[in-house]
Structures are given as C-alpha cells and as structure tokens.
Amino acid sequence: MPKQLGDFQVFPKHIGTWSGYWIRMDANAQETERFEAEIIQKIVDNQWLQTNTYHYADGRIVTNSFVGKVISNDEIEIEAVDVPAWENFTTIAREHGDSIIIFN
C-alpha cells in the first residue's frame, strides 16, 4: 500500500497559499496573457487539492480546481475537477529527492 501523502518528502512543503503575477509568453517571447493568481494547495483525506484563481485586468475571474491521488510511494495522479477547458487533463507528479517535483 502506498504511503500517506502527508508522509511524502516534497508535496507537504507546498501546502499553503501562493499569490503573485503571471505573464505567459509564446515561443517568440511575446506576451500572450497577464494575470494575478492565487494558488491554494492542501492535503485532505490523503488527496492533493489545488485551487488556482486567476484575476484578469478586464475583471474576469477564472477558477480551476485539481485533485491528486496517491498512486505510488513518490507519485500522485492529478486531474482537473469541473473545469471544462481541462476536462481531459491528467498528469503524474513524481517527487525526486527532497526538493523536486517533476510533472509528466
């Protein structure tokens, strides 16, 4: 049986709220999008819960929610929850050492 998410080395270090500004760029280093974001990450009932809220200059607010389930002793599978634009999104996040998470 895989270990509890709270006993992982890296994911528990990311619990909390991050706020900041994002600027998305295209392959030619041209700005495509800019917004203020708040990312809330927590562990509840051995699941990774993440809510991303984006605030745009035109007043739009977009919220995306994700849930991650433990699939091994160093991996969680993350899926979007009720986000039509991300309806087929799934990724595997794996810890490496005590400070790195790689998403595939």
N, CA, C and O atoms as a GROMACS GRO file, in nm:
protein
  416
    1MET      N    1   0.085  -0.118   0.000
    1MET     CA    2   0.000   0.000   0.000
    1MET      C    3   0.090   0.125   0.000
    1MET      O    4   0.183   0.134   0.080
    2PRO      N    5   0.062   0.220  -0.088
    2PRO     CA    6   0.143   0.343  -0.092
    2PRO      C    7   0.132   0.420   0.039
    2PRO      O    8   0.034   0.409   0.112
    3LYS      N    9   0.235   0.499   0.067
    3LYS     CA   10   0.235   0.577   0.190
    3LYS      C   11   0.135   0.692   0.181
    3LYS      O   12   0.083   0.722   0.074
    4GLN      N   13   0.109   0.754   0.294
    4GLN     CA   14   0.018   0.867   0.300
    4GLN      C   15   0.084   0.990   0.238
    4GLN      O   16   0.205   1.009   0.251
    5LEU      N   17   0.005   1.072   0.170
    5LEU     CA   18   0.058   1.190   0.104
    5LEU      C   19   0.128   1.284   0.203
    5LEU      O   20   0.226   1.349   0.168
    6GLY      N   21   0.077   1.291   0.324
    6GLY     CA   22   0.139   1.376   0.425
    6GLY      C   23   0.278   1.329   0.465
    6GLY      O   24   0.354   1.405   0.526
    7ASP      N   25   0.312   1.204   0.432
    7ASP     CA   26   0.444   1.150   0.463
    7ASP      C   27   0.541   1.160   0.344
    7ASP      O   28   0.657   1.120   0.356
    8PHE      N   29   0.496   1.214   0.231
    8PHE     CA   30   0.585   1.235   0.118
    8PHE      C   31   0.692   1.338   0.159
    8PHE      O   32   0.674   1.410   0.257
    9GLN      N   33   0.801   1.344   0.084
    9GLN     CA   34   0.910   1.437   0.116
    9GLN      C   35   0.885   1.580   0.067
    9GLN      O   36   0.918   1.675   0.137
   10VAL      N   37   0.826   1.595  -0.052
   10VAL     CA   38   0.820   1.727  -0.115
   10VAL      C   39   0.680   1.789  -0.112
   10VAL      O   40   0.665   1.907  -0.079
   11PHE      N   41   0.577   1.713  -0.147
   11PHE     CA   42   0.443   1.772  -0.156
   11PHE      C   43   0.400   1.847  -0.030
   11PHE      O   44   0.347   1.958  -0.041
   12PRO      N   45   0.422   1.792   0.090
   12PRO     CA   46   0.380   1.866   0.209
   12PRO      C   47   0.448   2.003   0.225
   12PRO      O   48   0.394   2.092   0.291
   13LYS      N   49   0.565   2.021   0.164
   13LYS     CA   50   0.634   2.151   0.170
   13LYS      C   51   0.561   2.259   0.091
   13LYS      O   52   0.589   2.378   0.108
   14HIS      N   53   0.469   2.218   0.004
   14HIS     CA   54   0.400   2.313  -0.084
   14HIS      C   55   0.258   2.345  -0.038
   14HIS      O   56   0.184   2.413  -0.108
   15ILE      N   57   0.222   2.298   0.079
   15ILE     CA   58   0.091   2.331   0.134
   15ILE      C   59   0.088   2.480   0.166
   15ILE      O   60   0.183   2.537   0.219
   16GLY      N   61  -0.024   2.541   0.133
   16GLY     CA   62  -0.040   2.683   0.166
   16GLY      C   63  -0.093   2.762   0.047
   16GLY      O   64  -0.149   2.706  -0.047
   17THR      N   65  -0.074   2.892   0.054
   17THR     CA   66  -0.124   2.983  -0.049
   17THR      C   67  -0.009   3.060  -0.112
   17THR      O   68   0.077   3.114  -0.042
   18TRP      N   69  -0.009   3.064  -0.243
   18TRP     CA   70   0.088   3.142  -0.319
   18TRP      C   71   0.010   3.247  -0.396
   18TRP      O   72  -0.091   3.216  -0.460
   19SER      N   73   0.055   3.371  -0.391
   19SER     CA   74  -0.007   3.480  -0.467
   19SER      C   75   0.101   3.551  -0.546
   19SER      O   76   0.212   3.572  -0.496
   20GLY      N   77   0.068   3.587  -0.667
   20GLY     CA   78   0.166   3.658  -0.748
   20GLY      C   79   0.111   3.692  -0.885
   20GLY      O   80  -0.008   3.677  -0.911
   21TYR      N   81   0.198   3.738  -0.971
   21TYR     CA   82   0.161   3.779  -1.105
   21TYR      C   83   0.224   3.684  -1.206
   21TYR      O   84   0.341   3.647  -1.193
   22TRP      N   85   0.147   3.647  -1.305
   22TRP     CA   86   0.194   3.559  -1.412
   22TRP      C   87   0.192   3.636  -1.543
   22TRP      O   88   0.101   3.713  -1.571
   23ILE      N   89   0.294   3.613  -1.621
   23ILE     CA   90   0.298   3.663  -1.759
   23ILE      C   91   0.328   3.542  -1.846
   23ILE      O   92   0.434   3.480  -1.832
   24ARG      N   93   0.237   3.509  -1.934
   24ARG     CA   94   0.258   3.397  -2.026
   24ARG      C   95   0.315   3.452  -2.156
   24ARG      O   96   0.272   3.555  -2.208
   25MET      N   97   0.414   3.380  -2.207
   25MET     CA   98   0.484   3.421  -2.329
   25MET      C   99   0.469   3.311  -2.434
   25MET      O  100   0.454   3.194  -2.400
   26ASP      N  101   0.474   3.349  -2.561
   26ASP     CA  102   0.474   3.249  -2.668
   26ASP      C  103   0.618   3.211  -2.701
   26ASP      O  104   0.712   3.256  -2.636
   27ALA      N  105   0.633   3.127  -2.803
   27ALA     CA  106   0.766   3.078  -2.842
   27ALA      C  107   0.859   3.189  -2.889
   27ALA      O  108   0.981   3.171  -2.892
   28ASN      N  109   0.802   3.305  -2.926
   28ASN     CA  110   0.882   3.419  -2.972
   28ASN      C  111   0.903   3.522  -2.861
   28ASN      O  112   0.941   3.636  -2.887
   29ALA      N  113   0.876   3.482  -2.738
   29ALA     CA  114   0.892   3.569  -2.621
   29ALA      C  115   0.799   3.690  -2.625
   29ALA      O  116   0.832   3.795  -2.570
   30GLN      N  117   0.683   3.674  -2.689
   30GLN     CA  118   0.582   3.779  -2.691
   30GLN      C  119   0.477   3.748  -2.585
   30GLN      O  120   0.432   3.634  -2.573
   31GLU      N  121   0.440   3.848  -2.510
   31GLU     CA  122   0.340   3.828  -2.406
   31GLU      C  123   0.206   3.789  -2.467
   31GLU      O  124   0.159   3.854  -2.561
   32THR      N  125   0.146   3.683  -2.414
   32THR     CA  126   0.016   3.639  -2.462
   32THR      C  127  -0.094   3.659  -2.359
   32THR      O  128  -0.212   3.665  -2.392
   33GLU      N  129  -0.054   3.668  -2.233
   33GLU     CA  130  -0.153   3.678  -2.127
   33GLU      C  131  -0.084   3.726  -2.000
   33GLU      O  132   0.032   3.694  -1.974
   34ARG      N  133  -0.159   3.802  -1.920
   34ARG     CA  134  -0.107   3.852  -1.792
   34ARG      C  135  -0.223   3.849  -1.693
   34ARG      O  136  -0.335   3.888  -1.725
   35PHE      N  137  -0.194   3.803  -1.571
   35PHE     CA  138  -0.298   3.800  -1.470
   35PHE      C  139  -0.236   3.786  -1.330
   35PHE      O  140  -0.120   3.748  -1.315
   36GLU      N  141  -0.317   3.819  -1.230
   36GLU     CA  142  -0.279   3.796  -1.092
   36GLU      C  143  -0.337   3.660  -1.052
   36GLU      O  144  -0.449   3.628  -1.090
   37ALA      N  145  -0.261   3.583  -0.977
   37ALA     CA  146  -0.307   3.448  -0.943
   37ALA      C  147  -0.294   3.421  -0.794
   37ALA      O  148  -0.206   3.473  -0.725
   38GLU      N  149  -0.384   3.337  -0.747
   38GLU     CA  150  -0.374   3.283  -0.612
   38GLU      C  151  -0.386   3.131  -0.625
   38GLU      O  152  -0.483   3.081  -0.683
   39ILE      N  153  -0.288   3.060  -0.573
   39ILE     CA  154  -0.285   2.914  -0.578
   39ILE      C  155  -0.294   2.864  -0.434
   39ILE      O  156  -0.210   2.896  -0.351
   40ILE      N  157  -0.398   2.785  -0.405
   40ILE     CA  158  -0.415   2.727  -0.272
   40ILE      C  159  -0.394   2.576  -0.285
   40ILE      O  160  -0.460   2.510  -0.365
   41GLN      N  161  -0.301   2.523  -0.205
   41GLN     CA  162  -0.268   2.381  -0.210
   41GLN      C  163  -0.279   2.323  -0.070
   41GLN      O  164  -0.229   2.381   0.027
   42LYS      N  165  -0.346   2.208  -0.060
   42LYS     CA  166  -0.360   2.144   0.070
   42LYS      C  167  -0.374   1.993   0.053
   42LYS      O  168  -0.400   1.943  -0.057
   43ILE      N  169  -0.357   1.922   0.162
   43ILE     CA  170  -0.376   1.778   0.166
   43ILE      C  171  -0.495   1.751   0.256
   43ILE      O  172  -0.496   1.789   0.373
   44VAL      N  173  -0.596   1.683   0.200
   44VAL     CA  174  -0.717   1.649   0.274
   44VAL      C  175  -0.753   1.504   0.241
   44VAL      O  176  -0.762   1.467   0.124
   45ASP      N  177  -0.772   1.423   0.342
   45ASP     CA  178  -0.810   1.282   0.322
   45ASP      C  179  -0.716   1.211   0.224
   45ASP      O  180  -0.762   1.138   0.136
   46ASN      N  181  -0.587   1.234   0.239
   46ASN     CA  182  -0.483   1.172   0.157
   46ASN      C  183  -0.494   1.210   0.009
   46ASN      O  184  -0.452   1.133  -0.078
   47GLN      N  185  -0.549   1.326  -0.019
   47GLN     CA  186  -0.557   1.377  -0.157
   47GLN      C  187  -0.496   1.516  -0.163
   47GLN      O  188  -0.504   1.594  -0.068
   48TRP      N  189  -0.433   1.545  -0.277
   48TRP     CA  190  -0.378   1.677  -0.305
   48TRP      C  191  -0.491   1.761  -0.364
   48TRP      O  192  -0.547   1.725  -0.467
   49LEU      N  193  -0.524   1.870  -0.300
   49LEU     CA  194  -0.628   1.960  -0.351
   49LEU      C  195  -0.563   2.093  -0.386
   49LEU      O  196  -0.493   2.153  -0.304
   50GLN      N  197  -0.587   2.137  -0.508
   50GLN     CA  198  -0.528   2.263  -0.553
   50GLN      C  199  -0.635   2.344  -0.624
   50GLN      O  200  -0.707   2.294  -0.710
   51THR      N  201  -0.644   2.471  -0.586
   51THR     CA  202  -0.736   2.564  -0.650
   51THR      C  203  -0.656   2.683  -0.701
   51THR      O  204  -0.587   2.750  -0.625
   52ASN      N  205  -0.665   2.706  -0.830
   52ASN     CA  206  -0.597   2.819  -0.895
   52ASN      C  207  -0.704   2.923  -0.931
   52ASN      O  208  -0.800   2.891  -1.001
   53THR      N  209  -0.688   3.044  -0.882
   53THR     CA  210  -0.781   3.152  -0.915
   53THR      C  211  -0.703   3.262  -0.984
   53THR      O  212  -0.604   3.312  -0.932
   54TYR      N  213  -0.750   3.298  -1.104
   54TYR     CA  214  -0.683   3.398  -1.187
   54TYR      C  215  -0.770   3.522  -1.196
   54TYR      O  216  -0.890   3.513  -1.223
   55HIS      N  217  -0.710   3.638  -1.174
   55HIS     CA  218  -0.779   3.766  -1.182
   55HIS      C  219  -0.720   3.845  -1.299
   55HIS      O  220  -0.601   3.876  -1.300
   56TYR      N  221  -0.804   3.875  -1.398
   56TYR     CA  222  -0.759   3.946  -1.518
   56TYR      C  223  -0.793   4.095  -1.509
   56TYR      O  224  -0.886   4.134  -1.438
   57ALA      N  225  -0.719   4.175  -1.580
   57ALA     CA  226  -0.737   4.321  -1.578
   57ALA      C  227  -0.877   4.362  -1.623
   57ALA      O  228  -0.928   4.466  -1.580
   58ASP      N  229  -0.941   4.281  -1.711
   58ASP     CA  230  -1.074   4.316  -1.760
   58ASP      C  231  -1.186   4.277  -1.663
   58ASP      O  232  -1.304   4.292  -1.695
   59GLY      N  233  -1.149   4.228  -1.544
   59GLY     CA  234  -1.247   4.194  -1.442
   59GLY      C  235  -1.284   4.046  -1.436
   59GLY      O  236  -1.349   4.002  -1.342
   60ARG      N  237  -1.243   3.969  -1.536
   60ARG     CA  238  -1.272   3.824  -1.534
   60ARG      C  239  -1.200   3.758  -1.419
   60ARG      O  240  -1.087   3.794  -1.384
   61ILE      N  241  -1.266   3.660  -1.361
   61ILE     CA  242  -1.205   3.575  -1.259
   61ILE      C  243  -1.230   3.431  -1.303
   61ILE      O  244  -1.344   3.392  -1.328
   62VAL      N  245  -1.123   3.354  -1.312
   62VAL     CA  246  -1.131   3.214  -1.354
   62VAL      C  247  -1.074   3.128  -1.243
   62VAL      O  248  -0.965   3.155  -1.192
   63THR      N  249  -1.148   3.024  -1.206
   63THR     CA  250  -1.101   2.931  -1.103
   63THR      C  251  -1.092   2.791  -1.161
   63THR      O  252  -1.187   2.742  -1.222
   64ASN      N  253  -0.978   2.726  -1.141
   64ASN     CA  254  -0.956   2.588  -1.183
   64ASN      C  255  -0.921   2.507  -1.059
   64ASN      O  256  -0.839   2.550  -0.978
   65SER      N  257  -0.983   2.391  -1.045
   65SER     CA  258  -0.956   2.304  -0.931
   65SER      C  259  -0.900   2.171  -0.978
   65SER      O  260  -0.938   2.119  -1.083
   66PHE      N  261  -0.808   2.116  -0.898
   66PHE     CA  262  -0.742   1.991  -0.932
   66PHE      C  263  -0.736   1.903  -0.808
   66PHE      O  264  -0.728   1.953  -0.695
   67VAL      N  265  -0.740   1.772  -0.829
   67VAL     CA  266  -0.726   1.677  -0.719
   67VAL      C  267  -0.621   1.574  -0.757
   67VAL      O  268  -0.618   1.526  -0.870
   68GLY      N  269  -0.537   1.541  -0.661
   68GLY     CA  270  -0.432   1.441  -0.684
   68GLY      C  271  -0.449   1.325  -0.588
   68GLY      O  272  -0.475   1.343  -0.470
   69LYS      N  273  -0.433   1.203  -0.644
   69LYS     CA  274  -0.445   1.082  -0.564
   69LYS      C  275  -0.312   1.007  -0.566
   69LYS      O  276  -0.246   0.999  -0.670
   70VAL      N  277  -0.274   0.953  -0.452
   70VAL     CA  278  -0.150   0.878  -0.441
   70VAL      C  279  -0.160   0.751  -0.526
   70VAL      O  280  -0.257   0.676  -0.516
   71ILE      N  281  -0.057   0.729  -0.612
   71ILE     CA  282  -0.054   0.606  -0.693
   71ILE      C  283   0.071   0.522  -0.665
   71ILE      O  284   0.080   0.407  -0.709
   72SER      N  285   0.168   0.579  -0.593
   72SER     CA  286   0.287   0.504  -0.551
   72SER      C  287   0.350   0.580  -0.435
   72SER      O  288   0.296   0.680  -0.389
   73ASN      N  289   0.464   0.533  -0.389
   73ASN     CA  290   0.529   0.597  -0.275
   73ASN      C  291   0.593   0.731  -0.307
   73ASN      O  292   0.641   0.800  -0.217
   74ASP      N  293   0.596   0.771  -0.434
   74ASP     CA  294   0.653   0.901  -0.470
   74ASP      C  295   0.577   0.969  -0.584
   74ASP      O  296   0.628   1.063  -0.645
   75GLU      N  297   0.455   0.922  -0.613
   75GLU     CA  298   0.379   0.979  -0.725
   75GLU      C  299   0.233   1.003  -0.687
   75GLU      O  300   0.174   0.930  -0.609
   76ILE      N  301   0.179   1.110  -0.746
   76ILE     CA  302   0.035   1.131  -0.740
   76ILE      C  303  -0.014   1.156  -0.883
   76ILE      O  304   0.058   1.211  -0.966
   77GLU      N  305  -0.137   1.115  -0.909
   77GLU     CA  306  -0.202   1.142  -1.037
   77GLU      C  307  -0.296   1.259  -1.014
   77GLU      O  308  -0.382   1.254  -0.926
   78ILE      N  309  -0.281   1.363  -1.094
   78ILE     CA  310  -0.358   1.486  -1.077
   78ILE      C  311  -0.454   1.502  -1.194
   78ILE      O  312  -0.416   1.488  -1.310
   79GLU      N  313  -0.580   1.531  -1.160
   79GLU     CA  314  -0.684   1.552  -1.261
   79GLU      C  315  -0.757   1.683  -1.232
   79GLU      O  316  -0.765   1.727  -1.117
   80ALA      N  317  -0.810   1.743  -1.338
   80ALA     CA  318  -0.892   1.863  -1.323
   80ALA      C  319  -1.030   1.822  -1.271
   80ALA      O  320  -1.078   1.712  -1.299
   81VAL      N  321  -1.092   1.912  -1.194
   81VAL     CA  322  -1.224   1.887  -1.138
   81VAL      C  323  -1.317   1.998  -1.185
   81VAL      O  324  -1.294   2.115  -1.156
   82ASP      N  325  -1.421   1.961  -1.257
   82ASP     CA  326  -1.522   2.057  -1.302
   82ASP      C  327  -1.464   2.177  -1.376
   82ASP      O  328  -1.507   2.291  -1.354
   83VAL      N  329  -1.367   2.151  -1.462
   83VAL     CA  330  -1.306   2.257  -1.543
   83VAL      C  331  -1.320   2.216  -1.689
   83VAL      O  332  -1.236   2.142  -1.740
   84PRO      N  333  -1.425   2.264  -1.759
   84PRO     CA  334  -1.449   2.220  -1.897
   84PRO      C  335  -1.327   2.232  -1.989
   84PRO      O  336  -1.303   2.145  -2.072
   85ALA      N  337  -1.251   2.340  -1.976
   85ALA     CA  338  -1.135   2.359  -2.063
   85ALA      C  339  -1.025   2.258  -2.034
   85ALA      O  340  -0.936   2.238  -2.117
   86TRP      N  341  -1.030   2.194  -1.919
   86TRP     CA  342  -0.927   2.097  -1.878
   86TRP      C  343  -0.988   1.958  -1.859
   86TRP      O  344  -0.932   1.876  -1.786
   87GLU      N  345  -1.102   1.929  -1.923
   87GLU     CA  346  -1.176   1.806  -1.894
   87GLU      C  347  -1.097   1.677  -1.916
   87GLU      O  348  -1.127   1.576  -1.851
   88ASN      N  349  -1.000   1.676  -2.002
   88ASN     CA  350  -0.920   1.556  -2.026
   88ASN      C  351  -0.781   1.565  -1.965
   88ASN      O  352  -0.694   1.484  -1.997
   89PHE      N  353  -0.760   1.662  -1.877
   89PHE     CA  354  -0.628   1.682  -1.818
   89PHE      C  355  -0.600   1.579  -1.709
   89PHE      O  356  -0.677   1.563  -1.615
   90THR      N  357  -0.488   1.510  -1.724
   90THR     CA  358  -0.434   1.421  -1.621
   90THR      C  359  -0.284   1.428  -1.631
   90THR      O  360  -0.228   1.428  -1.741
   91THR      N  361  -0.217   1.434  -1.517
   91THR     CA  362  -0.071   1.433  -1.516
   91THR      C  363  -0.023   1.352  -1.397
   91THR      O  364  -0.094   1.336  -1.297
   92ILE      N  365   0.095   1.301  -1.408
   92ILE     CA  366   0.160   1.231  -1.298
   92ILE      C  367   0.267   1.325  -1.243
   92ILE      O  368   0.351   1.375  -1.317
   93ALA      N  369   0.263   1.347  -1.113
   93ALA     CA  370   0.365   1.428  -1.046
   93ALA      C  371   0.447   1.335  -0.958
   93ALA      O  372   0.392   1.263  -0.874
   94ARG      N  373   0.578   1.336  -0.978
   94ARG     CA  374   0.668   1.246  -0.905
   94ARG      C  375   0.772   1.327  -0.829
   94ARG      O  376   0.833   1.420  -0.883
   95GLU      N  377   0.791   1.290  -0.704
   95GLU     CA  378   0.896   1.352  -0.624
   95GLU      C  379   1.031   1.292  -0.661
   95GLU      O  380   1.043   1.173  -0.690
   96HIS      N  381   1.132   1.377  -0.659
   96HIS     CA  382   1.271   1.334  -0.679
   96HIS      C  383   1.353   1.397  -0.568
   96HIS      O  384   1.366   1.519  -0.560
   97GLY      N  385   1.408   1.313  -0.481
   97GLY     CA  386   1.483   1.366  -0.369
   97GLY      C  387   1.393   1.436  -0.270
   97GLY      O  388   1.276   1.400  -0.254
   98ASP      N  389   1.448   1.536  -0.204
   98ASP     CA  390   1.371   1.606  -0.101
   98ASP      C  391   1.329   1.747  -0.141
   98ASP      O  392   1.284   1.825  -0.057
   99SER      N  393   1.344   1.780  -0.272
   99SER     CA  394   1.309   1.917  -0.309
   99SER      C  395   1.254   1.934  -0.451
   99SER      O  396   1.229   2.047  -0.492
  100ILE      N  397   1.236   1.826  -0.527
  100ILE     CA  398   1.195   1.840  -0.667
  100ILE      C  399   1.068   1.760  -0.695
  100ILE      O  400   1.055   1.646  -0.650
  101ILE      N  401   0.977   1.820  -0.770
  101ILE     CA  402   0.859   1.751  -0.823
  101ILE      C  403   0.865   1.768  -0.974
  101ILE      O  404   0.878   1.879  -1.025
  102ILE      N  405   0.854   1.656  -1.047
  102ILE     CA  406   0.853   1.660  -1.193
  102ILE      C  407   0.715   1.614  -1.240
  102ILE      O  408   0.664   1.511  -1.196
  103PHE      N  409   0.656   1.693  -1.330
  103PHE     CA  410   0.525   1.662  -1.385
  103PHE      C  411   0.541   1.603  -1.524
  103PHE      O  412   0.612   1.658  -1.608
  104ASN      N  413   0.475   1.491  -1.548
  104ASN     CA  414   0.475   1.428  -1.682
  104ASN      C  415   0.336   1.434  -1.740
  104ASN      O  416   0.313   1.386  -1.851
   0.00000   0.00000   0.00000
